[in-house]
XYZ file of N, CA and C in Angstrom:
876
model
N 75.830 189.144 29.130
C 75.828 187.827 29.227
C 75.345 187.157 30.100
N 74.855 185.632 29.678
C 74.093 184.893 30.494
C 75.063 184.266 31.331
N 74.725 184.105 33.044
C 75.725 184.196 33.796
C 75.674 182.674 33.750
N 76.878 181.810 34.662
C 77.096 180.351 34.624
C 76.852 180.552 35.784
N 75.929 178.819 35.725
C 75.577 178.450 37.261
C 76.321 178.301 37.810
N 75.841 178.662 39.587
C 77.250 178.262 40.505
C 77.082 177.211 40.705
N 78.610 176.504 40.326
C 79.521 174.834 40.928
C 78.590 174.372 41.673
N 79.076 173.036 41.979
C 78.407 172.396 43.433
C 79.446 171.993 43.800
N 80.249 171.983 43.261
C 82.059 171.932 44.078
C 82.388 172.511 45.010
N 83.431 171.674 46.021
C 83.815 172.182 47.401
C 84.691 173.165 46.985
N 85.059 174.271 47.648
C 86.351 174.802 47.372
C 87.729 174.540 47.729
N 88.485 174.264 46.447
C 89.621 173.579 46.700
C 89.714 172.346 46.321
N 88.320 171.430 45.719
C 88.337 170.582 45.829
C 88.669 169.794 44.710
N 89.291 168.622 44.713
C 90.358 168.228 43.654
C 89.107 167.488 42.372
N 89.543 167.939 41.184
C 88.660 166.885 40.136
C 88.687 165.935 40.644
N 87.335 164.689 39.855
C 88.029 163.886 39.837
C 89.261 162.687 40.437
N 88.660 163.345 41.993
C 89.671 162.445 43.558
C 88.512 161.064 44.328
N 89.530 160.044 43.563
C 89.343 158.966 43.763
C 88.159 158.585 45.053
N 87.495 158.178 45.374
C 86.549 158.036 46.681
C 87.277 156.423 47.050
N 87.250 156.548 48.613
C 87.434 156.065 49.114
C 86.985 154.268 49.633
N 87.577 153.142 48.997
C 86.965 152.063 49.333
C 86.452 151.686 50.643
N 85.630 151.592 51.079
C 85.026 150.809 52.335
C 86.312 149.929 52.635
N 86.554 149.481 53.674
C 87.078 148.570 54.426
C 86.268 147.231 54.749
N 86.800 146.154 54.308
C 86.526 144.859 54.631
C 86.475 144.387 56.114
N 85.435 143.902 56.350
C 85.076 144.065 57.990
C 86.367 142.609 58.234
N 87.196 142.566 59.134
C 88.075 141.866 59.518
C 87.657 140.373 60.049
N 88.098 139.426 59.749
C 87.468 138.068 59.611
C 88.259 137.635 61.194
N 87.194 137.297 62.342
C 87.732 137.065 63.255
C 89.205 136.147 63.483
N 89.904 135.900 64.634
C 90.858 135.019 64.283
C 90.281 134.350 65.159
N 90.670 132.881 64.479
C 90.576 131.351 65.112
C 91.075 131.686 66.459
N 89.813 130.871 66.982
C 90.028 130.777 68.455
C 91.180 129.443 69.225
N 92.329 129.442 69.318
C 93.495 129.595 69.784
C 92.732 127.956 70.605
N 93.830 126.528 70.180
C 93.015 125.181 70.675
C 93.695 125.066 72.430
N 94.098 125.978 72.816
C 93.999 125.867 74.392
C 92.679 126.626 75.365
N 92.016 127.269 73.966
C 91.228 128.224 74.779
C 89.818 127.559 74.423
N 89.503 126.284 73.534
C 88.390 125.410 72.933
C 87.845 125.184 74.426
N 86.265 125.309 74.201
C 86.061 124.029 75.863
C 86.305 123.064 76.099
N 86.595 122.018 77.009
C 87.247 121.295 77.401
C 85.538 120.309 76.979
N 85.930 119.410 77.200
C 84.821 118.242 77.311
C 84.508 118.036 78.894
N 82.975 117.557 79.392
C 83.163 117.356 80.525
C 83.165 116.341 80.746
N 84.084 115.577 82.119
C 83.647 114.657 82.378
C 84.875 114.043 81.415
N 85.079 112.054 81.865
C 85.975 111.282 81.489
C 85.249 110.841 80.581
N 86.489 109.825 79.579
C 86.073 108.685 78.825
C 85.516 107.201 79.212
N 84.515 106.975 78.514
C 83.202 106.029 79.479
C 84.503 104.648 79.700
N 85.418 104.641 78.661
C 86.405 103.611 78.963
C 87.265 103.421 80.404
N 87.631 104.727 80.581
C 88.495 105.467 81.837
C 88.079 105.127 83.115
N 86.305 105.568 82.950
C 85.301 105.112 84.452
C 85.077 104.133 84.495
N 85.175 102.945 83.435
C 85.106 101.913 83.981
C 86.068 100.881 84.290
N 87.383 101.693 84.146
C 88.432 100.953 84.375
C 88.607 101.551 86.078
N 88.354 102.740 86.018
C 88.231 103.158 87.886
C 87.506 102.586 88.337
N 86.097 102.048 87.977
C 85.186 101.429 88.949
C 85.440 99.978 89.150
N 87.488 99.506 88.165
C 87.316 97.994 88.519
C 86.663 97.069 88.333
N 85.944 97.728 87.053
C 85.122 96.937 86.120
C 86.046 95.964 85.382
N 87.510 96.778 84.468
C 88.016 95.864 83.406
C 89.332 97.066 82.902
N 90.075 96.311 82.226
C 91.113 97.469 81.805
C 90.141 98.458 80.640
N 91.231 99.363 80.193
C 90.821 100.393 79.304
C 90.093 99.610 77.962
N 91.187 98.672 77.714
C 91.305 98.211 76.395
C 89.981 96.948 76.265
N 89.988 96.474 77.658
C 88.837 95.461 77.422
C 87.507 95.751 77.519
N 87.154 96.837 78.616
C 86.161 97.891 78.832
C 86.310 98.835 77.183
N 86.633 98.403 76.325
C 86.045 99.355 74.562
C 85.358 98.165 74.182
N 86.305 96.854 74.727
C 85.867 95.605 73.725
C 84.137 95.370 74.457
N 84.066 95.709 75.361
C 82.873 95.266 76.100
C 81.781 96.209 75.896
N 81.890 97.816 75.610
C 80.820 98.463 74.920
C 80.656 97.886 73.479
N 81.606 97.782 72.471
C 81.320 97.115 71.348
C 80.725 96.392 71.820
N 81.036 95.114 72.177
C 79.851 93.855 72.300
C 78.150 94.174 72.799
N 78.169 95.697 73.338
C 76.906 96.090 73.122
C 76.751 96.041 75.072
N 77.177 95.501 75.814
C 77.223 95.625 76.805
C 77.246 96.393 78.328
N 77.033 97.668 77.954
C 77.618 98.748 78.589
C 76.332 100.189 77.762
N 75.553 100.291 78.945
C 74.660 101.045 78.998
C 74.981 102.328 79.608
N 74.078 104.206 79.050
C 74.402 105.069 79.691
C 73.155 105.767 79.795
N 72.287 105.939 81.387
C 70.946 106.596 81.562
C 70.348 106.244 80.561
N 70.487 104.473 80.305
C 68.899 103.298 79.640
C 69.858 102.921 78.544
N 70.782 104.195 77.313
C 70.968 103.473 76.288
C 71.718 103.065 75.850
N 72.037 102.065 75.623
C 72.856 100.807 75.135
C 74.166 101.658 74.157
N 75.102 101.387 74.576
C 76.667 102.162 74.023
C 76.930 101.648 72.616
N 77.406 101.844 71.924
C 78.027 100.953 70.260
C 79.363 101.244 69.794
N 79.979 102.808 70.760
C 81.576 103.560 70.330
C 81.746 103.704 72.140
N 82.772 103.512 72.168
C 83.745 104.612 73.557
C 83.647 105.648 73.620
N 83.432 106.196 72.343
C 83.666 107.613 72.135
C 82.282 108.838 72.557
N 82.643 108.802 74.450
C 81.694 109.175 74.746
C 82.476 109.591 76.014
N 82.148 110.971 76.636
C 82.118 111.531 78.184
C 81.338 111.065 78.852
N 81.501 110.969 80.356
C 80.190 110.374 81.174
C 80.705 111.629 82.427
N 79.690 112.217 83.579
C 80.159 112.592 84.449
C 79.934 112.200 85.334
N 79.469 112.092 86.782
C 79.073 111.839 88.025
C 77.562 111.359 87.739
N 77.406 112.389 87.187
C 75.709 112.422 87.188
C 74.916 110.955 86.395
N 75.759 110.609 85.441
C 75.192 109.822 84.141
C 75.460 108.286 85.325
N 74.072 107.663 85.018
C 73.710 106.298 85.200
C 74.669 104.839 84.388
N 75.709 104.384 84.835
C 76.284 103.322 84.100
C 76.035 102.418 84.338
N 75.577 101.145 83.040
C 75.450 99.534 83.770
C 76.028 99.253 82.723
N 76.843 98.204 83.267
C 77.508 96.747 82.869
C 76.405 95.774 82.754
N 75.846 94.952 81.728
C 75.362 93.966 82.014
C 74.201 94.012 82.704
N 73.279 95.339 82.748
C 72.404 95.551 83.484
C 72.504 95.803 84.690
N 74.042 95.857 85.342
C 73.945 95.902 86.802
C 74.821 97.147 86.943
N 74.581 97.933 87.551
C 74.744 99.367 88.008
C 76.408 99.373 88.821
N 77.458 99.824 87.846
C 79.022 99.645 88.747
C 78.960 100.416 89.982
N 79.721 100.515 90.345
C 79.971 101.300 91.478
C 80.990 102.378 91.235
N 81.756 103.512 91.844
C 81.413 105.075 92.315
C 83.211 104.914 91.882
N 83.649 105.656 90.342
C 85.106 104.942 90.243
C 86.053 105.894 91.297
N 86.751 105.309 91.576
C 88.134 105.339 92.502
C 88.946 106.875 91.901
N 89.622 107.226 92.434
C 90.652 108.266 92.787
C 91.977 107.664 92.226
N 92.693 108.017 92.122
C 94.047 107.701 91.253
C 94.861 107.320 92.520
N 95.246 105.838 92.984
C 96.192 105.828 93.680
C 97.508 105.296 93.171
N 98.261 104.683 93.733
C 99.675 103.840 93.786
C 99.984 103.210 94.991
N 100.505 102.342 94.707
C 101.286 101.143 95.483
C 102.684 101.081 95.774
N 103.135 100.569 96.722
C 104.852 100.078 96.691
C 104.771 98.330 96.430
N 105.354 97.732 95.622
C 105.762 96.495 95.995
C 106.977 95.992 95.555
N 107.418 94.827 96.247
C 108.453 94.515 96.291
C 108.559 93.337 95.233
N 108.901 93.143 94.539
C 108.852 92.026 93.707
C 110.018 91.105 94.038
N 109.525 90.108 94.189
C 110.437 88.757 94.458
C 111.060 88.670 93.411
N 111.922 87.698 92.873
C 112.894 87.040 92.108
C 112.365 85.905 91.812
N 111.721 85.884 89.888
C 111.496 84.692 89.585
C 109.370 84.259 89.192
N 109.070 86.036 89.261
C 108.093 86.336 88.615
C 107.841 87.204 87.577
N 107.075 86.695 86.857
C 106.775 87.504 85.874
C 106.277 88.891 85.895
N 106.400 89.617 85.324
C 105.602 90.938 85.527
C 104.807 91.644 83.715
N 103.522 90.227 84.017
C 102.961 90.166 83.180
C 101.286 89.629 83.997
N 100.308 90.367 83.054
C 98.624 89.305 83.912
C 98.697 87.753 83.315
N 99.179 87.151 82.552
C 98.799 85.850 81.784
C 100.611 85.739 81.174
N 100.709 84.185 81.932
C 102.147 84.303 80.940
C 102.305 82.798 80.142
N 102.264 82.759 78.634
C 101.572 81.526 77.609
C 102.753 80.552 77.890
N 104.189 80.796 78.837
C 104.638 79.859 79.194
C 104.226 78.405 80.737
N 102.861 79.618 81.505
C 102.267 79.253 82.685
C 103.461 79.134 83.748
N 104.443 80.128 83.883
C 104.969 80.845 85.058
C 104.074 81.419 85.560
N 104.409 81.272 87.071
C 103.872 82.185 88.014
C 104.171 84.323 87.549
N 103.179 84.750 87.804
C 102.902 86.247 87.129
C 103.268 86.997 89.392
N 103.407 88.122 89.040
C 103.103 88.999 90.252
C 102.074 89.201 90.714
N 100.748 89.165 89.971
C 99.458 88.860 90.155
C 98.896 87.849 90.984
N 99.789 86.683 90.397
C 99.151 85.536 91.317
C 99.325 85.969 92.976
N 100.381 86.776 92.838
C 100.837 86.960 94.127
C 100.513 87.702 95.231
N 100.557 88.925 94.483
C 99.365 90.203 95.534
C 98.431 89.770 95.937
N 98.384 90.628 97.171
C 97.130 90.190 97.985
C 95.524 90.638 97.466
N 94.812 89.567 97.708
C 93.785 89.336 97.631
C 92.231 90.742 96.999
N 92.864 91.488 98.360
C 91.896 92.306 98.221
C 92.303 93.840 97.563
N 93.811 93.341 97.337
C 93.663 94.618 96.371
C 93.081 95.048 95.291
N 92.241 96.373 94.468
C 91.977 96.326 93.136
C 92.778 95.769 92.060
N 91.846 95.901 91.086
C 92.382 95.674 90.408
C 93.602 96.822 89.541
N 94.874 96.510 89.395
C 96.102 97.431 89.173
C 96.600 97.047 87.550
N 97.659 97.898 87.542
C 98.558 97.793 86.500
C 99.876 98.270 87.172
N 101.184 97.300 86.329
C 102.280 97.723 86.757
C 102.715 99.412 85.803
N 103.471 99.701 86.357
C 104.218 101.017 86.029
C 105.897 100.386 85.301
N 105.866 100.220 83.888
C 106.736 99.770 83.685
C 106.946 98.146 84.402
N 108.083 97.800 83.629
C 108.722 96.527 84.304
C 109.576 96.270 84.946
N 110.231 94.188 85.647
C 111.328 93.934 85.828
C 111.098 92.024 85.498
N 112.230 92.418 84.952
C 112.088 90.981 84.395
C 112.328 89.877 84.993
N 111.943 88.659 85.162
C 111.867 87.534 85.656
C 113.364 87.562 87.033
N 114.053 87.767 86.721
C 115.117 87.333 87.679
C 115.443 88.506 88.164
N 114.869 89.893 88.034
C 115.151 90.998 88.695
C 114.122 91.294 89.328
N 114.127 91.993 90.968
C 113.649 92.102 91.826
C 113.022 93.798 92.535
N 112.596 93.696 93.614
C 112.878 95.036 93.846
C 111.512 95.553 93.760
N 112.196 97.327 94.049
C 110.553 98.150 93.925
C 110.188 98.315 92.120
N 108.737 97.749 92.323
C 107.710 98.130 91.455
C 106.550 98.820 91.953
N 106.462 100.036 90.838
C 104.911 100.786 91.330
C 103.903 100.105 90.595
N 102.745 99.960 91.079
C 101.248 99.312 90.897
C 100.518 100.800 90.703
N 99.464 100.502 89.940
C 98.483 102.101 89.914
C 97.118 101.423 89.564
N 95.920 102.428 90.156
C 94.620 101.811 89.213
C 94.725 102.298 88.071
N 95.138 103.456 87.396
C 95.354 104.413 86.589
C 96.127 104.208 85.155
N 95.147 103.758 84.606
C 96.053 104.128 82.720
C 96.714 105.414 82.724
N 95.805 106.368 82.960
C 96.976 107.578 82.656
C 98.101 107.730 82.986
N 97.774 107.333 84.331
C 98.877 107.941 85.373
C 100.098 106.969 84.807
N 99.665 105.255 84.619
C 100.608 104.883 84.653
C 101.854 104.891 83.352
N 101.250 105.370 82.193
C 101.539 105.955 81.047
C 102.734 107.401 81.541
N 102.033 108.232 82.121
C 103.026 109.106 82.434
C 103.818 109.287 83.207
N 104.061 107.894 84.582
C 105.247 107.727 85.129
C 106.036 107.167 84.017
N 105.837 106.065 83.436
C 106.837 105.287 82.020
C 107.354 106.467 81.295
N 106.494 107.594 80.918
C 107.274 108.354 80.294
C 108.936 108.624 80.324
N 109.637 108.621 79.445
C 111.324 108.987 79.503
C 111.435 110.578 79.801
N 110.816 111.751 78.876
C 110.661 112.590 79.724
C 110.306 113.053 80.944
N 109.699 112.160 81.911
C 109.280 112.421 82.702
C 110.844 112.998 83.675
N 111.348 112.141 83.412
C 112.870 112.459 83.544
C 113.469 111.801 85.124
N 112.407 111.045 85.554
C 113.648 110.403 86.979
C 113.833 109.569 86.653
N 114.775 109.666 88.176
C 116.266 108.547 87.728
C 115.881 107.395 88.351
N 115.989 106.362 87.914
C 115.445 104.328 89.009
C 117.036 103.743 88.775
N 117.039 103.862 90.500
C 118.492 103.225 90.394
C 118.137 101.764 91.023
N 119.538 100.965 91.025
C 119.926 99.924 91.101
C 120.795 99.119 91.674
N 120.800 98.374 92.577
C 121.622 97.347 93.382
C 122.207 97.027 92.453
N 123.288 96.225 91.680
C 123.624 95.223 91.009
C 125.052 94.254 91.673
N 124.890 93.078 91.545
C 125.694 92.697 91.608
C 126.679 91.580 90.642
N 127.515 92.024 90.382
C 128.239 91.398 89.200
C 129.109 90.510 89.448
N 129.554 89.727 88.533
C 130.878 88.404 88.609
C 131.726 89.376 88.033
N 132.852 89.505 88.340
C 133.976 90.208 88.272
C 134.949 90.850 89.347
N 135.772 91.185 88.340
C 136.792 92.814 89.808
C 137.241 93.915 88.420
N 135.465 93.984 88.190
C 135.591 95.119 87.841
C 137.220 97.270 88.597
N 137.285 97.831 88.034
C 137.562 99.197 88.345
C 136.720 100.246 88.030
N 136.840 101.370 88.321
C 136.192 102.374 87.961
C 136.439 102.695 85.841
N 137.508 102.188 85.549
C 138.370 102.379 84.191
C 137.072 101.945 83.389
N 136.586 100.286 83.956
C 135.486 99.359 83.528
C 134.238 99.896 83.215
N 134.093 100.802 83.538
C 132.538 101.450 83.369
C 132.582 102.631 82.518
N 133.617 103.324 81.971
C 133.637 104.068 81.209
C 132.732 104.065 80.280
N 132.643 103.487 79.343
C 131.696 102.917 77.934
C 130.240 103.216 78.615
N 129.583 102.555 79.192
C 128.477 102.064 79.649
C 128.651 104.020 80.582
N 129.189 105.020 81.357
C 128.998 105.676 81.081
C 128.818 107.091 80.126
N 129.019 106.499 79.442
C 129.329 107.895 77.803
C 128.169 107.472 77.070
N 127.508 105.850 76.829
C 126.772 105.394 76.481
C 126.789 104.637 75.475
N 126.136 103.476 75.487
C 126.531 102.148 74.360
C 125.911 101.687 73.484
N 126.474 101.113 72.879
C 125.269 100.456 71.894
C 125.471 99.047 71.359
N 124.208 98.603 71.568
C 124.366 96.879 72.027
C 123.365 96.371 71.093
N 123.763 95.297 70.374
C 122.540 94.796 69.035
C 121.877 95.687 68.089
N 122.773 96.979 68.305
C 122.244 98.203 67.167
C 121.045 99.107 67.841
N 121.376 98.351 69.260
C 120.320 99.839 70.109
C 120.808 100.563 71.051
N 120.987 101.951 70.894
C 121.621 102.947 71.844
C 121.280 102.770 73.070
N 122.118 102.964 74.062
C 121.250 102.526 75.489
C 121.828 104.109 75.748
N 121.432 104.853 76.357
C 121.723 106.220 77.265
C 122.463 106.401 78.067
N 123.655 107.200 78.540
C 124.514 106.710 79.340
C 124.124 106.258 80.642
N 125.092 106.031 81.088
C 124.322 105.677 83.065
C 124.615 106.004 83.597
N 124.668 106.025 85.365
C 125.345 106.785 86.028
C 126.097 105.548 86.691
N 127.355 104.890 87.215
C 127.766 103.882 87.921
C 128.443 104.349 88.757
N 128.360 103.806 90.029
C 128.825 103.797 91.243
C 129.928 102.301 91.749
N 131.225 102.181 91.884
C 131.683 100.773 91.864
C 131.801 101.053 93.369
N 130.695 100.235 94.554
C 130.487 100.051 96.199
C 131.678 99.147 96.359
N 131.432 98.255 96.264
C 132.569 96.913 96.632
C 132.850 95.587 96.339
N 134.213 94.787 96.061
C 134.348 94.118 96.047
C 134.276 93.024 97.204
N 133.247 92.314 96.644
C 132.564 91.036 97.759
C 133.324 89.513 97.854
N 134.519 88.850 97.538
C 134.798 87.514 97.103
C 135.091 88.085 95.465
N 134.480 87.350 94.854
C 134.212 86.591 93.201
C 133.412 87.852 92.688
N 132.965 88.660 93.612
C 131.702 89.474 93.087
C 131.395 90.939 93.376
N 131.202 92.024 92.833
C 131.884 93.140 93.001
C 129.933 93.947 93.014
N 129.566 95.200 94.023
C 128.988 95.695 93.822
C 128.373 96.959 93.162
N 127.526 97.429 92.457
C 127.521 98.861 91.939
C 126.058 99.059 91.959
N 126.058 100.378 92.318
C 124.603 101.219 91.898
C 124.562 102.131 90.526
N 123.308 101.691 89.679
C 123.164 101.929 88.544
C 122.388 103.053 88.248
N 122.316 104.262 87.545
C 121.270 104.877 87.735
C 120.316 104.992 85.992
N 119.034 104.859 85.812
C 119.331 105.264 84.356
C 118.064 106.182 84.546
N 117.648 106.895 83.441
C 116.844 107.760 83.163
C 115.737 106.770 82.000
N 115.764 105.898 81.650
C 114.676 105.516 80.777
C 115.352 103.949 80.984
N 114.673 103.220 81.137
C 115.154 101.326 80.927
C 115.117 100.651 79.963
N 115.230 100.183 79.050
C 114.923 99.418 78.277
C 114.931 97.725 78.347
N 114.347 96.856 77.886
C 114.929 95.857 77.869
C 115.859 95.173 78.567
N 115.913 94.212 79.566
C 117.476 93.948 80.171
C 118.322 94.762 79.736
N 118.215 95.967 80.013
C 119.142 96.993 79.506
C 120.214 96.923 80.162
N 120.359 96.694 81.637
C 121.544 96.360 82.849
C 122.501 95.264 82.302
N 121.618 93.909 82.524
C 122.267 92.870 82.192
C 122.917 93.239 80.773
N 122.466 93.267 79.945
C 122.998 93.621 77.895
C 124.229 94.447 77.802
N 123.817 95.691 78.748
C 125.400 96.434 78.962
C 126.359 96.490 80.100
N 126.094 95.460 80.817
C 127.568 94.502 81.585
C 127.806 93.907 80.417
N 127.088 92.701 79.842
C 127.792 91.522 79.257
C 128.572 92.225 78.301
N 128.116 93.058 77.398
C 128.946 94.524 76.289
C 130.245 94.766 77.099
N 130.508 94.605 78.243
C 131.886 94.964 78.348
C 132.237 94.066 79.661
N 132.088 92.779 79.059
C 132.514 91.403 79.649
C 131.722 90.503 81.352
N 130.656 91.371 81.569
C 130.825 90.990 83.159
C 129.185 90.581 83.302
N 128.738 89.795 84.052
C 127.750 88.766 84.130
C 127.204 89.467 85.270
N 125.369 89.940 85.402
C 125.162 89.984 86.113
C 124.556 88.718 87.091
N 124.519 88.910 88.011
C 123.807 88.005 89.239
C 122.707 87.856 90.414
N 122.406 89.327 90.123
C 121.530 89.699 91.003
C 121.117 91.382 90.720
N 119.982 91.437 90.903
C 119.566 92.932 90.245
C 118.305 93.294 91.198
N 118.221 94.612 92.162
C 117.194 94.977 92.805
C 117.169 96.634 92.241
N 115.611 96.973 92.103
C 115.672 98.340 91.901
C 115.577 98.921 93.203
N 116.175 99.811 93.642
C 115.633 100.417 94.968
C 115.288 102.004 95.135
N 115.051 102.251 93.981
C 113.868 103.566 93.767
C 113.544 103.866 92.443
N 112.306 104.408 92.045
C 111.746 104.956 90.929
C 111.397 106.039 90.905
N 112.215 107.081 90.659
C 111.970 108.545 90.188
C 112.296 108.783 92.258
N 110.891 109.688 93.168
C 111.028 109.996 94.664
C 110.510 108.988 95.434
N 110.160 107.794 94.554
C 109.972 106.483 95.394
C 110.561 105.522 96.018
N 110.596 105.234 97.358
C 111.836 104.215 97.740
C 111.663 102.969 97.861
N 112.156 101.856 97.914
C 112.170 100.709 98.487
C 112.237 100.622 99.957
N 113.060 101.401 100.500
C 113.073 100.884 101.792
C 113.591 100.006 102.402
N 112.600 99.646 103.594
C 112.070 98.592 104.300
C 111.372 97.113 103.865
N 110.868 97.623 102.755
C 109.243 97.010 102.378
C 110.163 95.527 102.002
N 109.374 94.622 102.784
C 110.386 92.572 102.904
C 109.802 92.462 101.162
N 109.884 91.318 101.156
C 109.915 90.661 99.517
C 108.685 90.576 99.627
N 107.575 90.629 98.802
C 106.070 90.219 98.859
C 105.729 91.114 99.658
N 105.990 92.590 99.548
C 105.259 93.136 100.803
C 104.211 94.165 99.685
N 103.046 94.533 99.752
C 102.547 95.747 99.290
C 102.159 96.919 100.443
N 102.382 98.465 99.908
C 101.813 99.531 100.803
C 101.816 100.435 99.829
N 100.632 101.495 100.223
C 100.110 101.911 99.292
C 100.462 103.377 99.749
N 100.767 104.127 98.897
C 101.425 105.454 98.771
C 100.049 106.542 99.662
N 100.562 107.484 100.722
C 99.204 108.938 101.126
C 99.060 109.636 99.963
N 97.860 109.960 99.810
C 97.019 110.451 98.741
C 97.903 112.185 98.802
N 98.169 112.618 100.027
C 99.100 113.733 100.050
C 100.525 113.541 99.228
N 101.388 112.209 99.214
C 102.316 112.029 98.679
C 101.755 111.957 97.218
N 100.720 111.380 96.764
C 100.944 110.907 95.536
C 100.175 112.304 94.347
N 99.214 113.487 95.458
C 99.151 114.825 94.895
C 100.370 115.785 94.627
N 101.661 115.466 96.156
C 102.340 116.330 95.614
C 103.903 115.471 95.159
N 103.542 114.510 94.586
C 105.153 114.168 93.785
C 104.585 114.027 92.230
N 103.131 113.751 91.908
C 103.093 114.374 90.709
C 102.036 115.271 90.299
N 101.743 116.325 91.666
C 101.397 117.311 90.760
C 99.744 117.169 89.983
N 98.775 116.119 90.956
C 97.869 115.809 90.410
C 96.721 116.991 90.710
N 95.867 117.569 89.087
C 95.154 118.296 90.176
C 93.461 117.871 90.154
N 93.316 118.744 91.811
C 91.982 118.059 92.378
C 92.213 116.867 93.126
N 93.394 116.878 94.012
C 93.375 115.829 94.524
C 93.158 115.247 95.746
N 92.298 114.285 95.956
C 91.598 114.130 97.615
C 92.675 114.164 98.379
N 91.929 115.349 99.296
C 93.496 115.357 100.532
C 93.592 114.012 101.466
N 95.006 113.853 101.950
C 95.200 112.923 103.065
C 93.999 112.149 103.401
N 93.038 110.552 103.672
C 93.019 110.409 104.880
C 93.431 108.880 104.860
N 92.794 108.293 105.990
C 93.469 106.559 106.473
C 93.985 106.019 105.735
N 94.673 105.006 105.504
C 94.922 104.789 104.479
C 95.007 102.934 104.285
N 94.071 103.063 103.121
C 93.383 101.401 103.477
C 94.775 100.700 103.215
N 95.120 99.541 104.119
C 95.879 98.319 103.561
C 95.464 97.250 102.862
N 95.800 96.533 102.413
C 95.822 95.322 102.074
C 96.327 94.428 102.657
N 95.878 93.061 102.654
C 96.500 91.930 103.605
C 97.936 91.595 102.605
N 98.554 91.556 103.350
C 99.793 91.072 102.966
C 100.764 89.645 103.204
N 100.964 89.130 102.047
C 101.323 88.207 101.676
C 102.470 87.985 101.260
N 103.393 86.675 102.320
C 104.500 86.513 101.708
C 105.125 84.868 101.268
N 105.512 84.648 100.157
C 105.281 83.784 99.657
C 106.643 83.712 99.118
C-alpha cells in the first residue's frame, strides 16, 4: 500500500480556524483645546490702545484705513498678534512702548456725565481729569447726579473683567432718601424686586440713621444696572436725593476728595486682580490733581 503524504498541519490544529484580523491603528486623540499652543504677543489693537494711541475700536478703524504698519508692511486687518520685537508705526511715526495695566481711583463729583462725549453738550468726567493722565476708560458708570468712587484703567480687557457680574464684587453706596423708612420698608428690596419689567437682584440694605426729613442707608449691590438704586427706592415710595459710591470690591473711596485722582500701586493691582507677570511695585506716578 502506498503511504499517505505527511500532513502539513500542526498537531491538534483546528481545521479551518479563522485567522485573526490585523488590528487597525488607533487614531490619535485630538489635542485638548487647553493644550493648544497659544499665539505669542497681543492683538495689534490692544497694543495700540496700551500705547495711548487710541481705543481698541478706534485702533481697528485706523488699521482698516491703512494708517498702521508692522515691520514696514501696511496692515489691512486687525487680526494680527505682535510682540515687543515688532516695529509698529502709525502714520509713519513709531509708537511708544506699550504701558502695563494701571488702575486709578477717582472721586467723581455730581453733575458730570460718565462718557467721553455728551450729545447734549454737558461736561463729562474727562473734561475734569488731570491733563497728564494717559488715555483711560471708566469701569462701569455713575449717573449724572451720583458721586463717589469711579475706577479708571488704561486696559480694555481689565475694564471688562472688572465689570463682569461674575466677579462677584460688592459695590457699596451711601444713600440719602427723603422719608422715614423702617427696616420693614426695605424687605421687598432685600428679596429682589422687578421694576418696569426688569428684575433687580436682592440688595444688602442697612438703615443707618434718620436726619430730619431724610434717612441715610448703606446699600450693597453685586451688579449695577442703570439707575438701579434710584428706581428700586421709587418702587417702594422713597426718593433718593443723594447717592455716593464708597467702594467697588476691595477698592475704597476713603478720604479721596471730590475731583481727586489717585493711582493704585502695582502690588495692589497684582494682588487684588491676580494679574500674571505683573511688574513689581515702583514709585507711583501722581497725576496733577485738579478740583473744580
